[in-house]
């Protein structure tokens, strides 16, 4: 499933929504960086400290990508016109539905996507 539009507003709320989202990224490019849990239906990833998941690496853009938890339960990642691109399983993407076990790369940062608690 691929959407040509975004079902969520890109406006940021002053207080993030607290929703149980059972998905996470496991960072494997650097030791000790570990488990990065998605905590809301809209999760922004990037180098800037105000992102939901902040990645301290110069190859990651300030606001690099967003992950959406769609109403049907799927997770979709969108590249935000980053300099070094967003890659899923070795393929550069603009928009992609994520599956359990996908390898996501934001610049030099490598993340393994996991759904559920396993």
PDB file of C-alpha atoms in Angstrom:
ATOM      1  CA  UNK A   1       0.000   0.000   0.000  1.00  0.00           C
ATOM      2  CA  UNK A   2       1.376   3.371  -0.963  1.00  0.00           C
ATOM      3  CA  UNK A   3      -0.266   6.687  -0.281  1.00  0.00           C
ATOM      4  CA  UNK A   4       0.245   9.711  -2.497  1.00  0.00           C
ATOM      5  CA  UNK A   5      -0.877  11.997   0.331  1.00  0.00           C
ATOM      6  CA  UNK A   6      -0.218  12.136   4.064  1.00  0.00           C
ATOM      7  CA  UNK A   7      -3.134  11.304   6.350  1.00  0.00           C
ATOM      8  CA  UNK A   8      -1.568  13.215   9.249  1.00  0.00           C
ATOM      9  CA  UNK A   9      -0.951  16.893   9.648  1.00  0.00           C
ATOM     10  CA  UNK A  10       2.709  17.881   9.765  1.00  0.00           C
ATOM     11  CA  UNK A  11       1.994  20.480  12.415  1.00  0.00           C
ATOM     12  CA  UNK A  12       3.630  19.644  15.685  1.00  0.00           C
ATOM     13  CA  UNK A  13       1.588  19.723  18.847  1.00  0.00           C
ATOM     14  CA  UNK A  14       3.055  21.468  21.839  1.00  0.00           C
ATOM     15  CA  UNK A  15       2.397  18.322  23.901  1.00  0.00           C
ATOM     16  CA  UNK A  16       2.972  14.991  22.135  1.00  0.00           C
ATOM     17  CA  UNK A  17       0.118  12.508  22.049  1.00  0.00           C
ATOM     18  CA  UNK A  18       0.657   9.535  24.327  1.00  0.00           C
ATOM     19  CA  UNK A  19      -0.355   6.451  22.383  1.00  0.00           C
ATOM     20  CA  UNK A  20       0.838   2.905  22.777  1.00  0.00           C
ATOM     21  CA  UNK A  21       2.672   2.124  19.535  1.00  0.00           C
ATOM     22  CA  UNK A  22       4.297  -1.293  19.559  1.00  0.00           C
ATOM     23  CA  UNK A  23       7.138  -0.642  17.153  1.00  0.00           C
ATOM     24  CA  UNK A  24      10.789   0.259  17.509  1.00  0.00           C
ATOM     25  CA  UNK A  25      14.080   0.681  15.728  1.00  0.00           C
ATOM     26  CA  UNK A  26      17.195  -1.123  16.890  1.00  0.00           C
ATOM     27  CA  UNK A  27      20.283   0.907  16.035  1.00  0.00           C
ATOM     28  CA  UNK A  28      23.094  -1.378  14.888  1.00  0.00           C
ATOM     29  CA  UNK A  29      25.683   1.044  13.485  1.00  0.00           C
ATOM     30  CA  UNK A  30      26.924   2.202  16.907  1.00  0.00           C
ATOM     31  CA  UNK A  31      27.365   0.308  20.172  1.00  0.00           C
ATOM     32  CA  UNK A  32      25.154   1.270  23.077  1.00  0.00           C
ATOM     33  CA  UNK A  33      22.580   3.197  21.013  1.00  0.00           C
ATOM     34  CA  UNK A  34      20.066   0.343  21.291  1.00  0.00           C
ATOM     35  CA  UNK A  35      16.301   0.419  21.380  1.00  0.00           C
ATOM     36  CA  UNK A  36      14.497   3.433  19.903  1.00  0.00           C
ATOM     37  CA  UNK A  37      10.750   3.095  20.514  1.00  0.00           C
ATOM     38  CA  UNK A  38       8.091   4.863  18.470  1.00  0.00           C
ATOM     39  CA  UNK A  39       5.932   6.686  21.004  1.00  0.00           C
ATOM     40  CA  UNK A  40       3.236   8.298  18.833  1.00  0.00           C
ATOM     41  CA  UNK A  41       1.435   7.772  15.498  1.00  0.00           C
ATOM     42  CA  UNK A  42       3.684  10.422  13.916  1.00  0.00           C
ATOM     43  CA  UNK A  43       7.372  10.063  14.718  1.00  0.00           C
ATOM     44  CA  UNK A  44      10.029  12.365  13.235  1.00  0.00           C
ATOM     45  CA  UNK A  45      13.646  11.174  12.946  1.00  0.00           C
ATOM     46  CA  UNK A  46      16.647  13.416  12.408  1.00  0.00           C
ATOM     47  CA  UNK A  47      19.752  15.058  13.844  1.00  0.00           C
ATOM     48  CA  UNK A  48      17.950  18.038  15.452  1.00  0.00           C
ATOM     49  CA  UNK A  49      17.317  17.601  19.184  1.00  0.00           C
ATOM     50  CA  UNK A  50      13.586  18.385  18.887  1.00  0.00           C
ATOM     51  CA  UNK A  51      12.893  15.250  16.791  1.00  0.00           C
ATOM     52  CA  UNK A  52      11.015  12.361  18.393  1.00  0.00           C
ATOM     53  CA  UNK A  53      14.101  10.212  17.705  1.00  0.00           C
ATOM     54  CA  UNK A  54      17.277  12.283  17.583  1.00  0.00           C
ATOM     55  CA  UNK A  55      20.292  10.675  15.875  1.00  0.00           C
ATOM     56  CA  UNK A  56      23.657  12.279  16.597  1.00  0.00           C
ATOM     57  CA  UNK A  57      25.409  11.754  13.257  1.00  0.00           C
ATOM     58  CA  UNK A  58      26.493  14.367  10.692  1.00  0.00           C
ATOM     59  CA  UNK A  59      25.198  12.245   7.781  1.00  0.00           C
ATOM     60  CA  UNK A  60      21.620  12.560   9.123  1.00  0.00           C
ATOM     61  CA  UNK A  61      19.663  15.680   8.134  1.00  0.00           C
ATOM     62  CA  UNK A  62      18.116  17.907  10.803  1.00  0.00           C
ATOM     63  CA  UNK A  63      14.636  16.589   9.946  1.00  0.00           C
ATOM     64  CA  UNK A  64      15.417  13.463   7.947  1.00  0.00           C
ATOM     65  CA  UNK A  65      12.291  11.253   7.857  1.00  0.00           C
ATOM     66  CA  UNK A  66       8.901  10.628   9.411  1.00  0.00           C
ATOM     67  CA  UNK A  67       7.238   7.351  10.348  1.00  0.00           C
ATOM     68  CA  UNK A  68       3.451   7.143  10.382  1.00  0.00           C
ATOM     69  CA  UNK A  69       1.391   4.498  12.177  1.00  0.00           C
ATOM     70  CA  UNK A  70      -1.503   4.236   9.723  1.00  0.00           C
ATOM     71  CA  UNK A  71      -5.115   3.483  10.756  1.00  0.00           C
ATOM     72  CA  UNK A  72      -4.857  -0.026   9.237  1.00  0.00           C
ATOM     73  CA  UNK A  73      -1.953  -0.834  11.587  1.00  0.00           C
ATOM     74  CA  UNK A  74       0.815  -0.506   8.981  1.00  0.00           C
ATOM     75  CA  UNK A  75       3.862   1.725   9.397  1.00  0.00           C
ATOM     76  CA  UNK A  76       4.947   4.038   6.582  1.00  0.00           C
ATOM     77  CA  UNK A  77       8.230   5.952   6.349  1.00  0.00           C
ATOM     78  CA  UNK A  78       8.634   9.156   4.340  1.00  0.00           C
ATOM     79  CA  UNK A  79      11.919  10.833   3.447  1.00  0.00           C
ATOM     80  CA  UNK A  80      11.790  14.599   4.112  1.00  0.00           C
ATOM     81  CA  UNK A  81      14.061  15.571   1.196  1.00  0.00           C
ATOM     82  CA  UNK A  82      17.123  14.656   3.222  1.00  0.00           C
ATOM     83  CA  UNK A  83      20.602  15.203   1.821  1.00  0.00           C
ATOM     84  CA  UNK A  84      21.800  11.583   2.060  1.00  0.00           C
ATOM     85  CA  UNK A  85      18.430   9.910   1.526  1.00  0.00           C
ATOM     86  CA  UNK A  86      16.407   7.274   3.293  1.00  0.00           C
ATOM     87  CA  UNK A  87      17.071   3.669   2.320  1.00  0.00           C
ATOM     88  CA  UNK A  88      14.980   0.576   3.076  1.00  0.00           C
ATOM     89  CA  UNK A  89      16.643  -2.806   2.472  1.00  0.00           C
ATOM     90  CA  UNK A  90      19.275  -1.191   0.241  1.00  0.00           C
ATOM     91  CA  UNK A  91      16.821   0.757  -1.957  1.00  0.00           C
ATOM     92  CA  UNK A  92      16.491   4.551  -1.810  1.00  0.00           C
ATOM     93  CA  UNK A  93      12.890   5.497  -1.099  1.00  0.00           C
ATOM     94  CA  UNK A  94      10.628   8.517  -0.803  1.00  0.00           C
ATOM     95  CA  UNK A  95       7.645   6.642   0.685  1.00  0.00           C
ATOM     96  CA  UNK A  96       7.631   3.006   1.836  1.00  0.00           C
ATOM     97  CA  UNK A  97       5.502   0.718   3.988  1.00  0.00           C
ATOM     98  CA  UNK A  98       7.764  -0.891   6.607  1.00  0.00           C
ATOM     99  CA  UNK A  99       7.684  -4.595   7.417  1.00  0.00           C
ATOM    100  CA  UNK A 100       9.011  -6.324  10.507  1.00  0.00           C
ATOM    101  CA  UNK A 101      12.767  -6.835  10.059  1.00  0.00           C
ATOM    102  CA  UNK A 102      13.335  -4.120   7.429  1.00  0.00           C
ATOM    103  CA  UNK A 103      16.719  -2.401   7.522  1.00  0.00           C
ATOM    104  CA  UNK A 104      16.364   1.392   7.375  1.00  0.00           C
ATOM    105  CA  UNK A 105      19.375   3.608   6.713  1.00  0.00           C
ATOM    106  CA  UNK A 106      19.389   7.351   7.313  1.00  0.00           C
ATOM    107  CA  UNK A 107      22.732   8.500   5.991  1.00  0.00           C
ATOM    108  CA  UNK A 108      25.292   6.338   7.835  1.00  0.00           C
ATOM    109  CA  UNK A 109      22.839   5.344  10.601  1.00  0.00           C
ATOM    110  CA  UNK A 110      21.511   1.780  10.319  1.00  0.00           C
ATOM    111  CA  UNK A 111      18.243   0.845  12.040  1.00  0.00           C
ATOM    112  CA  UNK A 112      16.394  -2.469  12.130  1.00  0.00           C
ATOM    113  CA  UNK A 113      12.610  -2.054  12.282  1.00  0.00           C
ATOM    114  CA  UNK A 114      10.682  -4.303  14.675  1.00  0.00           C
ATOM    115  CA  UNK A 115       6.940  -4.539  15.268  1.00  0.00           C
ATOM    116  CA  UNK A 116       5.725  -5.825  18.643  1.00  0.00           C
ATOM    117  CA  UNK A 117       7.713  -6.602  21.730  1.00  0.00           C
ATOM    118  CA  UNK A 118       9.903  -9.350  20.234  1.00  0.00           C
TER     119      UNK A 118
END
